[in-house]
PDB file of C-alpha atoms in Angstrom:
ATOM      1  CA  UNK V   7      15.390  -9.522   4.263  1.00 39.00           C
ATOM      2  CA  UNK V   8      18.168  -9.504   6.848  1.00 40.00           C
ATOM      3  CA  UNK V   9      17.559 -11.632   9.931  1.00 36.00           C
ATOM      4  CA  UNK V  10      17.525  -8.686  12.350  1.00 37.00           C
ATOM      5  CA  UNK V  11      14.971  -6.914  10.206  1.00 39.00           C
ATOM      6  CA  UNK V  12      12.853 -10.052   9.959  1.00 35.00           C
ATOM      7  CA  UNK V  13      12.810 -10.481  13.723  1.00 32.00           C
ATOM      8  CA  UNK V  14      11.732  -6.892  14.182  1.00 37.00           C
ATOM      9  CA  UNK V  15       9.042  -7.293  11.547  1.00 37.00           C
ATOM     10  CA  UNK V  16       7.743 -10.381  13.306  1.00 32.00           C
ATOM     11  CA  UNK V  17       7.352  -8.338  16.479  1.00 34.00           C
ATOM     12  CA  UNK V  18       5.671  -5.467  14.651  1.00 42.00           C
ATOM     13  CA  UNK V  19       3.684  -7.320  12.004  1.00 41.00           C
ATOM     14  CA  UNK V  20       0.535  -5.388  12.875  1.00 42.00           C
ATOM     15  CA  UNK V  21       2.319  -2.232  11.799  1.00 44.00           C
ATOM     16  CA  UNK V  22       3.617  -3.812   8.612  1.00 42.00           C
ATOM     17  CA  UNK V  23       0.303  -5.278   7.582  1.00 42.00           C
ATOM     18  CA  UNK V  24      -1.772  -2.200   8.294  1.00 40.00           C
ATOM     19  CA  UNK V  25       0.449   0.739   7.356  1.00 44.00           C
ATOM     20  CA  UNK V  26       3.260  -0.109   4.930  1.00 44.00           C
ATOM     21  CA  UNK V  27       0.793   0.414   2.080  1.00 40.00           C
ATOM     22  CA  UNK V  28       0.762   4.110   3.077  1.00 43.00           C
ATOM     23  CA  UNK V  29       4.329   4.498   1.881  1.00 41.00           C
ATOM     24  CA  UNK V  30       3.571   2.801  -1.396  1.00 41.00           C
ATOM     25  CA  UNK V  31       0.442   3.999  -3.178  1.00 38.00           C
ATOM     26  CA  UNK V  32      -2.258   3.699  -0.555  1.00 42.00           C
ATOM     27  CA  UNK V  33      -4.036   1.292  -2.867  1.00 38.00           C
ATOM     28  CA  UNK V  34      -7.238  -0.458  -1.783  1.00 36.00           C
ATOM     29  CA  UNK V  35      -6.983  -3.866  -0.142  1.00 33.00           C
ATOM     30  CA  UNK V  36      -8.200  -7.034  -1.821  1.00 35.00           C
ATOM     31  CA  UNK V  37      -7.435  -9.975   0.470  1.00 34.00           C
ATOM     32  CA  UNK V  38      -4.708 -12.413   1.509  1.00 34.00           C
ATOM     33  CA  UNK V  39      -4.160 -13.656  -2.037  1.00 34.00           C
ATOM     34  CA  UNK V  40      -3.711 -10.243  -3.630  1.00 35.00           C
ATOM     35  CA  UNK V  41      -0.528  -8.937  -5.168  1.00 35.00           C
ATOM     36  CA  UNK V  42       1.925  -6.754  -3.263  1.00 37.00           C
ATOM     37  CA  UNK V  43       4.249  -3.859  -3.732  1.00 36.00           C
ATOM     38  CA  UNK V  44       7.927  -4.887  -3.558  1.00 35.00           C
ATOM     39  CA  UNK V  45       9.461  -4.030  -0.238  1.00 37.00           C
ATOM     40  CA  UNK V  46       6.305  -4.435   1.798  1.00 36.00           C
ATOM     41  CA  UNK V  47       4.402  -7.076   3.687  1.00 32.00           C
ATOM     42  CA  UNK V  48       1.845  -8.972   1.579  1.00 32.00           C
ATOM     43  CA  UNK V  49      -0.792  -6.321   1.113  1.00 30.00           C
ATOM     44  CA  UNK V  50      -2.981  -5.684  -1.860  1.00 29.00           C
ATOM     45  CA  UNK V  51      -1.071  -3.130  -3.901  1.00 31.00           C
ATOM     46  CA  UNK V  52       1.144  -3.308  -6.954  1.00 30.00           C
ATOM     47  CA  UNK V  53       3.903  -0.907  -8.042  1.00 30.00           C
ATOM     48  CA  UNK V  54       1.487   0.470 -10.610  1.00 30.00           C
ATOM     49  CA  UNK V  55      -1.685   0.662  -8.560  1.00 32.00           C
ATOM     50  CA  UNK V  56      -4.645  -1.316  -7.320  1.00 32.00           C
ATOM     51  CA  UNK V  57      -5.656  -4.653  -8.769  1.00 30.00           C
ATOM     52  CA  UNK V  58      -8.681  -6.733  -7.907  1.00 28.00           C
ATOM     53  CA  UNK V  59      -7.466 -10.226  -6.992  1.00 30.00           C
ATOM     54  CA  UNK V  60      -8.222 -12.738  -9.707  1.00 29.00           C
ATOM     55  CA  UNK V  61      -9.855 -10.161 -12.006  1.00 32.00           C
ATOM     56  CA  UNK V  62      -8.581  -8.047 -14.922  1.00 36.00           C
ATOM     57  CA  UNK V  63      -7.925  -4.372 -14.363  1.00 38.00           C
ATOM     58  CA  UNK V  64     -10.803  -3.539 -16.663  1.00 43.00           C
ATOM     59  CA  UNK V  65     -13.178  -4.829 -14.002  1.00 46.00           C
ATOM     60  CA  UNK V  66     -12.479  -1.727 -11.935  1.00 47.00           C
ATOM     61  CA  UNK V  67     -13.714   0.526 -14.717  1.00 48.00           C
ATOM     62  CA  UNK V  68     -16.743  -1.704 -15.342  1.00 51.00           C
ATOM     63  CA  UNK V  69     -17.635  -1.537 -11.646  1.00 49.00           C
ATOM     64  CA  UNK V  70     -17.467   2.251 -11.767  1.00 55.00           C
ATOM     65  CA  UNK V  71     -19.594   2.388 -14.927  1.00 50.00           C
ATOM     66  CA  UNK V  72     -22.306   0.201 -13.449  1.00 51.00           C
ATOM     67  CA  UNK V  73     -22.268   1.547  -9.888  1.00 48.00           C
ATOM     68  CA  UNK V  74     -25.522   3.222  -8.890  1.00 45.00           C
ATOM     69  CA  UNK V  75     -25.249   6.548  -7.026  1.00 47.00           C
ATOM     70  CA  UNK V  76     -25.880   6.341  -3.299  1.00 47.00           C
ATOM     71  CA  UNK V  77     -28.704   8.857  -3.634  1.00 50.00           C
ATOM     72  CA  UNK V  78     -30.723  10.577  -6.347  1.00 49.00           C
ATOM     73  CA  UNK V  79     -28.832  13.398  -8.012  1.00 61.00           C
ATOM     74  CA  UNK V  80     -25.413  12.189  -6.838  1.00 82.00           C
ATOM     75  CA  UNK V  81     -22.434  13.021  -9.046  1.00 89.00           C
ATOM     76  CA  UNK V  82     -21.995  10.032 -11.413  1.00 91.00           C
ATOM     77  CA  UNK V  83     -18.231  10.575 -11.577  1.00 93.00           C
ATOM     78  CA  UNK V  84     -17.839  10.289  -7.829  1.00 91.00           C
ATOM     79  CA  UNK V  85     -19.433   6.839  -7.722  1.00 89.00           C
ATOM     80  CA  UNK V  86     -18.154   3.718  -5.941  1.00 85.00           C
ATOM     81  CA  UNK V  87     -15.145   2.254  -7.707  1.00 86.00           C
ATOM     82  CA  UNK V  88     -13.712   5.655  -8.694  1.00 92.00           C
ATOM     83  CA  UNK V  89     -10.342   5.042  -7.110  1.00 90.00           C
ATOM     84  CA  UNK V  90      -9.948   1.609  -8.674  1.00 88.00           C
ATOM     85  CA  UNK V  91     -10.919   3.065 -12.056  1.00 91.00           C
ATOM     86  CA  UNK V  92      -8.245   5.763 -11.735  1.00 92.00           C
ATOM     87  CA  UNK V  93      -5.626   3.219 -10.718  1.00 89.00           C
ATOM     88  CA  UNK V  94      -6.606   1.011 -13.660  1.00 89.00           C
ATOM     89  CA  UNK V  95      -6.262   4.005 -15.981  1.00 91.00           C
ATOM     90  CA  UNK V  96      -2.763   4.734 -14.687  1.00 89.00           C
ATOM     91  CA  UNK V  97      -1.827   1.087 -14.993  1.00 87.00           C
ATOM     92  CA  UNK V  98      -2.936   1.051 -18.620  1.00 88.00           C
ATOM     93  CA  UNK V  99      -0.779   4.138 -19.299  1.00 89.00           C
ATOM     94  CA  UNK V 100       2.344   2.243 -18.214  1.00 84.00           C
ATOM     95  CA  UNK V 101       5.543   3.352 -16.519  1.00 77.00           C
ATOM     96  CA  UNK V 102       7.329   6.620 -17.260  1.00 79.00           C
ATOM     97  CA  UNK V 103       9.649   8.734 -15.082  1.00 80.00           C
ATOM     98  CA  UNK V 104       7.955  11.906 -16.375  1.00 88.00           C
ATOM     99  CA  UNK V 105       4.565  12.688 -14.784  1.00 90.00           C
ATOM    100  CA  UNK V 106       3.695  15.075 -17.619  1.00 92.00           C
ATOM    101  CA  UNK V 107       4.286  12.355 -20.196  1.00 91.00           C
ATOM    102  CA  UNK V 108       2.064  10.047 -18.185  1.00 92.00           C
ATOM    103  CA  UNK V 109      -0.697  12.646 -18.146  1.00 94.00           C
ATOM    104  CA  UNK V 110      -0.523  12.919 -21.929  1.00 93.00           C
ATOM    105  CA  UNK V 111      -0.950   9.162 -22.283  1.00 94.00           C
ATOM    106  CA  UNK V 112      -4.106   9.312 -20.215  1.00 94.00           C
ATOM    107  CA  UNK V 113      -5.914  11.360 -22.868  1.00 92.00           C
ATOM    108  CA  UNK V 114      -6.178   8.451 -25.294  1.00 92.00           C
ATOM    109  CA  UNK V 115      -7.112   5.944 -22.599  1.00 93.00           C
ATOM    110  CA  UNK V 116      -9.639   7.745 -20.425  1.00 94.00           C
ATOM    111  CA  UNK V 117     -12.560   6.715 -22.658  1.00 92.00           C
ATOM    112  CA  UNK V 118     -11.816   3.062 -21.943  1.00 91.00           C
ATOM    113  CA  UNK V 119     -12.289   3.560 -18.210  1.00 92.00           C
ATOM    114  CA  UNK V 120     -15.010   6.212 -17.959  1.00 93.00           C
ATOM    115  CA  UNK V 121     -18.220   6.961 -19.890  1.00 93.00           C
ATOM    116  CA  UNK V 122     -17.863   9.529 -22.657  1.00 92.00           C
ATOM    117  CA  UNK V 123     -20.033  12.032 -20.787  1.00 93.00           C
ATOM    118  CA  UNK V 124     -17.588  11.946 -17.881  1.00 93.00           C
ATOM    119  CA  UNK V 125     -14.303  11.690 -19.773  1.00 93.00           C
ATOM    120  CA  UNK V 126     -13.324  15.386 -19.637  1.00 94.00           C
ATOM    121  CA  UNK V 127     -13.809  15.642 -15.878  1.00 95.00           C
ATOM    122  CA  UNK V 128     -12.302  12.194 -15.330  1.00 95.00           C
ATOM    123  CA  UNK V 129      -9.184  13.197 -17.256  1.00 96.00           C
ATOM    124  CA  UNK V 130      -8.755  16.342 -15.164  1.00 96.00           C
ATOM    125  CA  UNK V 131      -9.174  14.297 -11.995  1.00 96.00           C
ATOM    126  CA  UNK V 132      -6.741  11.647 -13.236  1.00 95.00           C
ATOM    127  CA  UNK V 133      -4.091  14.270 -13.905  1.00 95.00           C
ATOM    128  CA  UNK V 134      -4.364  15.511 -10.344  1.00 96.00           C
ATOM    129  CA  UNK V 135      -4.276  11.905  -9.188  1.00 95.00           C
ATOM    130  CA  UNK V 136      -0.899  11.539 -10.905  1.00 93.00           C
ATOM    131  CA  UNK V 137       0.394  14.576  -9.025  1.00 93.00           C
ATOM    132  CA  UNK V 138      -1.037  13.162  -5.795  1.00 93.00           C
ATOM    133  CA  UNK V 139       0.732   9.850  -6.221  1.00 89.00           C
ATOM    134  CA  UNK V 140       4.038  11.564  -6.963  1.00 89.00           C
ATOM    135  CA  UNK V 141       3.651  13.673  -3.808  1.00 90.00           C
ATOM    136  CA  UNK V 142       2.656  10.601  -1.797  1.00 85.00           C
ATOM    137  CA  UNK V 143       5.785   8.791  -2.928  1.00 82.00           C
ATOM    138  CA  UNK V 144       7.911  11.625  -1.535  1.00 84.00           C
ATOM    139  CA  UNK V 145       6.547  11.370   1.995  1.00 83.00           C
ATOM    140  CA  UNK V 146       9.029  10.007   4.494  1.00 78.00           C
ATOM    141  CA  UNK V 147       8.396   6.845   6.439  1.00 73.00           C
ATOM    142  CA  UNK V 148       7.609   7.259  10.147  1.00 74.00           C
ATOM    143  CA  UNK V 149      10.748   7.390  12.286  1.00 71.00           C
ATOM    144  CA  UNK V 150       9.497   4.424  14.334  1.00 72.00           C
ATOM    145  CA  UNK V 151       6.977   2.069  12.767  1.00 67.00           C
ATOM    146  CA  UNK V 152       6.126   0.634  16.172  1.00 69.00           C
ATOM    147  CA  UNK V 153       5.140   4.044  17.588  1.00 79.00           C
ATOM    148  CA  UNK V 154       1.403   4.773  17.243  1.00 82.00           C
ATOM    149  CA  UNK V 155       2.089   8.496  17.650  1.00 83.00           C
ATOM    150  CA  UNK V 156       4.508   8.482  14.738  1.00 83.00           C
ATOM    151  CA  UNK V 157       2.089   6.528  12.595  1.00 83.00           C
ATOM    152  CA  UNK V 158      -0.706   8.956  13.434  1.00 85.00           C
ATOM    153  CA  UNK V 159       1.527  11.840  12.328  1.00 87.00           C
ATOM    154  CA  UNK V 160       2.292   9.959   9.106  1.00 85.00           C
ATOM    155  CA  UNK V 161      -1.406   9.431   8.461  1.00 85.00           C
ATOM    156  CA  UNK V 162      -2.043  13.132   9.009  1.00 88.00           C
ATOM    157  CA  UNK V 163       0.710  13.992   6.530  1.00 89.00           C
ATOM    158  CA  UNK V 164      -0.961  11.723   3.992  1.00 89.00           C
ATOM    159  CA  UNK V 165      -4.283  13.414   4.715  1.00 89.00           C
ATOM    160  CA  UNK V 166      -2.756  16.810   4.014  1.00 91.00           C
ATOM    161  CA  UNK V 167      -1.479  15.614   0.648  1.00 93.00           C
ATOM    162  CA  UNK V 168      -4.895  14.258  -0.242  1.00 93.00           C
ATOM    163  CA  UNK V 169      -6.647  17.464   0.781  1.00 93.00           C
ATOM    164  CA  UNK V 170      -4.141  19.434  -1.290  1.00 93.00           C
ATOM    165  CA  UNK V 171      -5.169  17.731  -4.538  1.00 95.00           C
ATOM    166  CA  UNK V 172      -8.859  16.903  -4.056  1.00 96.00           C
ATOM    167  CA  UNK V 173     -11.906  18.858  -2.893  1.00 93.00           C
ATOM    168  CA  UNK V 174     -14.298  17.578  -0.243  1.00 90.00           C
ATOM    169  CA  UNK V 175     -16.585  15.500  -2.494  1.00 93.00           C
ATOM    170  CA  UNK V 176     -13.654  14.050  -4.430  1.00 94.00           C
ATOM    171  CA  UNK V 177     -11.871  13.186  -1.217  1.00 92.00           C
ATOM    172  CA  UNK V 178     -14.953  11.405   0.114  1.00 90.00           C
ATOM    173  CA  UNK V 179     -15.355   9.377  -3.083  1.00 91.00           C
ATOM    174  CA  UNK V 180     -11.689   8.388  -3.196  1.00 92.00           C
ATOM    175  CA  UNK V 181     -10.725   7.919   0.443  1.00 88.00           C
ATOM    176  CA  UNK V 182     -13.590   8.252   2.948  1.00 83.00           C
ATOM    177  CA  UNK V 183     -14.323   4.528   3.088  1.00 76.00           C
ATOM    178  CA  UNK V 184     -10.800   3.764   4.204  1.00 76.00           C
ATOM    179  CA  UNK V 185     -10.577   6.614   6.746  1.00 75.00           C
ATOM    180  CA  UNK V 186     -12.628   4.714   9.310  1.00 76.00           C
ATOM    181  CA  UNK V 187     -10.516   1.624   8.719  1.00 75.00           C
ATOM    182  CA  UNK V 188      -7.346   3.663   9.223  1.00 79.00           C
ATOM    183  CA  UNK V 189      -8.536   4.835  12.601  1.00 79.00           C
ATOM    184  CA  UNK V 190      -9.613   1.342  13.593  1.00 80.00           C
ATOM    185  CA  UNK V 191      -6.252  -0.169  12.658  1.00 79.00           C
ATOM    186  CA  UNK V 192      -4.423   2.582  14.527  1.00 83.00           C
ATOM    187  CA  UNK V 193      -6.581   1.952  17.592  1.00 85.00           C
ATOM    188  CA  UNK V 194      -5.808  -1.751  17.263  1.00 83.00           C
ATOM    189  CA  UNK V 195      -2.100  -0.977  17.208  1.00 83.00           C
ATOM    190  CA  UNK V 196      -2.375   1.323  20.232  1.00 87.00           C
ATOM    191  CA  UNK V 197      -4.120  -1.445  22.139  1.00 89.00           C
ATOM    192  CA  UNK V 198      -1.485  -4.003  21.166  1.00 84.00           C
ATOM    193  CA  UNK V 199       1.313  -1.647  22.196  1.00 84.00           C
ATOM    194  CA  UNK V 200      -0.248  -0.751  25.548  1.00 88.00           C
ATOM    195  CA  UNK V 201       1.831  -2.708  28.075  1.00 88.00           C
ATOM    196  CA  UNK V 202      -0.484  -1.654  30.911  1.00 92.00           C
ATOM    197  CA  UNK V 203      -3.275  -3.874  29.546  1.00 91.00           C
ATOM    198  CA  UNK V 204      -3.523  -7.585  30.227  1.00 92.00           C
ATOM    199  CA  UNK V 205      -4.281  -9.955  27.317  1.00 89.00           C
ATOM    200  CA  UNK V 206      -7.909 -10.141  28.436  1.00 91.00           C
ATOM    201  CA  UNK V 207      -8.164  -6.356  28.623  1.00 92.00           C
ATOM    202  CA  UNK V 208      -6.671  -6.037  25.162  1.00 90.00           C
ATOM    203  CA  UNK V 209      -9.253  -8.430  23.743  1.00 88.00           C
ATOM    204  CA  UNK V 210     -12.044  -6.461  25.388  1.00 91.00           C
ATOM    205  CA  UNK V 211     -10.670  -3.164  24.090  1.00 90.00           C
ATOM    206  CA  UNK V 212     -10.390  -4.575  20.568  1.00 85.00           C
ATOM    207  CA  UNK V 213     -13.970  -5.822  20.709  1.00 84.00           C
ATOM    208  CA  UNK V 214     -15.137  -2.385  21.838  1.00 85.00           C
ATOM    209  CA  UNK V 215     -13.239  -0.721  19.002  1.00 83.00           C
ATOM    210  CA  UNK V 216     -14.812  -3.150  16.548  1.00 79.00           C
ATOM    211  CA  UNK V 217     -18.303  -2.582  17.953  1.00 77.00           C
ATOM    212  CA  UNK V 218     -18.008   1.166  17.431  1.00 73.00           C
ATOM    213  CA  UNK V 219     -17.559   0.869  13.675  1.00 72.00           C
ATOM    214  CA  UNK V 220     -20.109   0.889  10.886  1.00 73.00           C
ATOM    215  CA  UNK V 221     -21.350  -2.678  10.265  1.00 70.00           C
ATOM    216  CA  UNK V 222     -21.395  -1.957   6.532  1.00 63.00           C
ATOM    217  CA  UNK V 223     -17.585  -1.800   6.599  1.00 63.00           C
ATOM    218  CA  UNK V 224     -17.101  -4.970   8.638  1.00 64.00           C
ATOM    219  CA  UNK V 225     -16.059  -7.082   5.645  1.00 64.00           C
ATOM    220  CA  UNK V 226     -13.493  -4.478   4.621  1.00 61.00           C
ATOM    221  CA  UNK V 227     -12.058  -4.454   8.134  1.00 63.00           C
ATOM    222  CA  UNK V 228     -11.941  -8.252   8.133  1.00 66.00           C
ATOM    223  CA  UNK V 229      -9.822  -8.098   4.962  1.00 66.00           C
ATOM    224  CA  UNK V 230      -7.469  -5.600   6.575  1.00 61.00           C
ATOM    225  CA  UNK V 231      -7.064  -7.830   9.616  1.00 65.00           C
ATOM    226  CA  UNK V 232      -6.404 -10.742   7.260  1.00 71.00           C
ATOM    227  CA  UNK V 233      -3.534  -8.723   5.772  1.00 71.00           C
ATOM    228  CA  UNK V 234      -2.138  -8.310   9.266  1.00 68.00           C
ATOM    229  CA  UNK V 235      -2.353 -12.059   9.845  1.00 75.00           C
ATOM    230  CA  UNK V 236      -0.608 -12.760   6.541  1.00 82.00           C
ATOM    231  CA  UNK V 237       2.108 -10.218   7.324  1.00 78.00           C
ATOM    232  CA  UNK V 238       2.620 -11.690  10.775  1.00 78.00           C
ATOM    233  CA  UNK V 239       2.870 -15.212   9.390  1.00 85.00           C
ATOM    234  CA  UNK V 240       5.324 -14.142   6.671  1.00 86.00           C
ATOM    235  CA  UNK V 241       7.453 -12.260   9.191  1.00 83.00           C
ATOM    236  CA  UNK V 242       7.574 -15.363  11.370  1.00 87.00           C
ATOM    237  CA  UNK V 243       8.585 -17.482   8.368  1.00 90.00           C
ATOM    238  CA  UNK V 244      11.385 -15.032   7.566  1.00 86.00           C
ATOM    239  CA  UNK V 245      12.590 -14.955  11.157  1.00 86.00           C
ATOM    240  CA  UNK V 246      12.636 -18.762  11.320  1.00 89.00           C
ATOM    241  CA  UNK V 247      14.221 -19.193   7.906  1.00 89.00           C
ATOM    242  CA  UNK V 248      11.291 -21.401   6.826  1.00 91.00           C
ATOM    243  CA  UNK V 249      11.703 -23.104   3.445  1.00 92.00           C
ATOM    244  CA  UNK V 250       9.224 -22.905   0.563  1.00 92.00           C
ATOM    245  CA  UNK V 251       7.634 -26.272   1.344  1.00 92.00           C
ATOM    246  CA  UNK V 252       6.873 -25.302   4.944  1.00 94.00           C
ATOM    247  CA  UNK V 253       5.450 -21.948   3.894  1.00 93.00           C
ATOM    248  CA  UNK V 254       3.272 -23.487   1.216  1.00 92.00           C
ATOM    249  CA  UNK V 255       1.892 -26.203   3.488  1.00 93.00           C
ATOM    250  CA  UNK V 256       0.840 -23.779   6.209  1.00 92.00           C
ATOM    251  CA  UNK V 257      -0.512 -21.152   3.840  1.00 90.00           C
ATOM    252  CA  UNK V 258      -2.538 -23.599   1.752  1.00 90.00           C
ATOM    253  CA  UNK V 259      -4.068 -25.044   4.917  1.00 90.00           C
ATOM    254  CA  UNK V 260      -5.004 -21.597   6.218  1.00 86.00           C
ATOM    255  CA  UNK V 261      -5.828 -19.609   3.062  1.00 83.00           C
ATOM    256  CA  UNK V 262      -6.248 -22.176   0.286  1.00 87.00           C
ATOM    257  CA  UNK V 263      -4.068 -23.396  -2.562  1.00 90.00           C
ATOM    258  CA  UNK V 264      -4.520 -20.393  -4.856  1.00 88.00           C
ATOM    259  CA  UNK V 265      -3.628 -17.885  -2.145  1.00 85.00           C
ATOM    260  CA  UNK V 266      -0.619 -19.996  -1.130  1.00 88.00           C
ATOM    261  CA  UNK V 267       0.698 -19.886  -4.687  1.00 90.00           C
ATOM    262  CA  UNK V 268       0.241 -16.117  -4.872  1.00 88.00           C
ATOM    263  CA  UNK V 269       1.997 -15.628  -1.547  1.00 89.00           C
ATOM    264  CA  UNK V 270       4.874 -17.771  -2.780  1.00 91.00           C
ATOM    265  CA  UNK V 271       5.149 -15.461  -5.763  1.00 89.00           C
ATOM    266  CA  UNK V 272       5.236 -12.505  -3.375  1.00 87.00           C
ATOM    267  CA  UNK V 273       8.106 -14.156  -1.521  1.00 88.00           C
ATOM    268  CA  UNK V 274      10.030 -14.362  -4.794  1.00 90.00           C
ATOM    269  CA  UNK V 275       9.219 -10.755  -5.651  1.00 87.00           C
ATOM    270  CA  UNK V 276      10.315  -9.634  -2.196  1.00 86.00           C
ATOM    271  CA  UNK V 277      13.584 -11.566  -2.511  1.00 88.00           C
ATOM    272  CA  UNK V 278      14.265  -9.947  -5.883  1.00 91.00           C
ATOM    273  CA  UNK V 279      13.432  -6.477  -4.506  1.00 88.00           C
ATOM    274  CA  UNK V 280      15.744  -6.939  -1.526  1.00 89.00           C
ATOM    275  CA  UNK V 281      18.537  -8.177  -3.804  1.00 92.00           C
ATOM    276  CA  UNK V 282      18.282  -5.058  -5.942  1.00 93.00           C
ATOM    277  CA  UNK V 283      18.177  -2.882  -2.840  1.00 92.00           C
ATOM    278  CA  UNK V 284      21.355  -4.621  -1.657  1.00 92.00           C
ATOM    279  CA  UNK V 285      23.105  -3.737  -4.915  1.00 93.00           C
ATOM    280  CA  UNK V 286      22.013  -0.124  -4.728  1.00 92.00           C
ATOM    281  CA  UNK V 287      22.857   0.277  -1.040  1.00 92.00           C
ATOM    282  CA  UNK V 288      26.329  -1.191  -1.544  1.00 92.00           C
ATOM    283  CA  UNK V 289      26.954   1.180  -4.447  1.00 91.00           C
ATOM    284  CA  UNK V 290      25.699   4.142  -2.432  1.00 89.00           C
ATOM    285  CA  UNK V 291      27.914   3.245   0.505  1.00 88.00           C
ATOM    286  CA  UNK V 292      30.922   2.833  -1.788  1.00 89.00           C
ATOM    287  CA  UNK V 293      30.452   6.017  -3.797  1.00 81.00           C
ATOM    288  CA  UNK V 294      28.320   9.135  -3.143  1.00 76.00           C
ATOM    289  CA  UNK V 295      28.461  10.231  -6.805  1.00 85.00           C
ATOM    290  CA  UNK V 296      24.873  11.409  -7.561  1.00 84.00           C
ATOM    291  CA  UNK V 297      25.158  10.871 -11.328  1.00 86.00           C
ATOM    292  CA  UNK V 298      26.357   7.302 -10.916  1.00 87.00           C
ATOM    293  CA  UNK V 299      23.691   6.515  -8.353  1.00 88.00           C
ATOM    294  CA  UNK V 300      20.940   7.973 -10.543  1.00 87.00           C
ATOM    295  CA  UNK V 301      22.106   5.808 -13.446  1.00 88.00           C
ATOM    296  CA  UNK V 302      22.070   2.746 -11.208  1.00 91.00           C
ATOM    297  CA  UNK V 303      18.566   3.561  -9.973  1.00 88.00           C
ATOM    298  CA  UNK V 304      17.376   3.568 -13.565  1.00 87.00           C
ATOM    299  CA  UNK V 305      19.050   0.237 -14.265  1.00 90.00           C
ATOM    300  CA  UNK V 306      17.754  -1.574 -11.187  1.00 92.00           C
ATOM    301  CA  UNK V 307      14.305  -0.078 -10.588  1.00 89.00           C
ATOM    302  CA  UNK V 308      11.191   0.920 -12.499  1.00 84.00           C
ATOM    303  CA  UNK V 309      10.136   4.597 -12.348  1.00 76.00           C
ATOM    304  CA  UNK V 310       7.465   3.793  -9.759  1.00 71.00           C
ATOM    305  CA  UNK V 311       9.912   1.782  -7.659  1.00 81.00           C
ATOM    306  CA  UNK V 312      12.403   4.635  -7.720  1.00 80.00           C
ATOM    307  CA  UNK V 313       9.929   6.771  -5.758  1.00 74.00           C
ATOM    308  CA  UNK V 314      10.188   4.262  -2.893  1.00 79.00           C
ATOM    309  CA  UNK V 315      13.891   3.441  -2.700  1.00 84.00           C
ATOM    310  CA  UNK V 316      14.753   5.949   0.011  1.00 79.00           C
ATOM    311  CA  UNK V 317      11.760   4.944   2.139  1.00 76.00           C
ATOM    312  CA  UNK V 318      12.627   1.260   1.740  1.00 80.00           C
ATOM    313  CA  UNK V 319      16.227   1.845   2.809  1.00 82.00           C
ATOM    314  CA  UNK V 320      14.997   3.859   5.786  1.00 76.00           C
ATOM    315  CA  UNK V 321      12.801   0.924   6.766  1.00 72.00           C
ATOM    316  CA  UNK V 322      15.804  -1.360   6.668  1.00 74.00           C
ATOM    317  CA  UNK V 323      17.528   0.762   9.265  1.00 72.00           C
ATOM    318  CA  UNK V 324      14.461   1.468  11.390  1.00 62.00           C
ATOM    319  CA  UNK V 325      13.830  -2.013  12.902  1.00 48.00           C
ATOM    320  CA  UNK V 326      17.345  -2.104  14.322  1.00 45.00           C
ATOM    321  CA  UNK V 327      16.613   1.043  16.316  1.00 38.00           C
ATOM    322  CA  UNK V 328      13.239  -0.336  17.392  1.00 40.00           C
ATOM    323  CA  UNK V 329      14.846  -3.374  19.028  1.00 43.00           C
ATOM    324  CA  UNK V 330      17.371  -1.455  21.119  1.00 43.00           C
TER     325      UNK V 330
END
């Protein structure tokens, strides 16, 4: 990451940690040691979908199979773990630039992730989930990632996409648990960005926002805040030009050895992603030939990554404007 961008990210790490996942796949969060999508702060998402930290992807399907409905007569398909099971199914299907080809692959795999009695409905839902993820990848990044109003508009755009592909019960099963967290993180950002509040007033406001949330989701919110802390620390490392030894020492002391090793891997993935973006951006600046650029996209990026190139390049330019 360029130094100017790193400095801006350090100043807006709350934004990076809480909302960059929106541009990627909106995958569920797992904790500071989870994997990350290239081009983002260390949040728990991969280019292919959600992954439970330290567990195989099959665990998501097993959790869905064994999850008890919240109440008698509840739809067994719309049980806890549904979203992770769908992401695991897509991951098993592998990469392809053709959504229709991906949907065809799902037919032979759906039985490995859902009970036989639910496989027909699960397959239909998974096909719409593919369309949803393609549409999500086409959404533009907010014009200013430090502007709560812009982020709220971006969240509403994401909501519209979700409502387009899923009915009310499906939406609740897939996304309702994170909706409260979204609003909390946005409120947290608004408090942080409010220059009229003193540090003490900001702490009080944050405590009030926390107190107004469902205690059952407190652990999930704590994980989200941990992502913010990790993003802020990584942004500071980047801005300072910290070496691997310094990063590892501080991370292992704060998060543990295993998490420090995973975060180091994320650093390497991020460096590789930025290097490939550099190559593509230089080629695009040198020649506007669409055919040549499309060929280069295929050479440098996976099909899932290609959905995010334009948003990632927009993010590169955005911090410069934010610091004016």
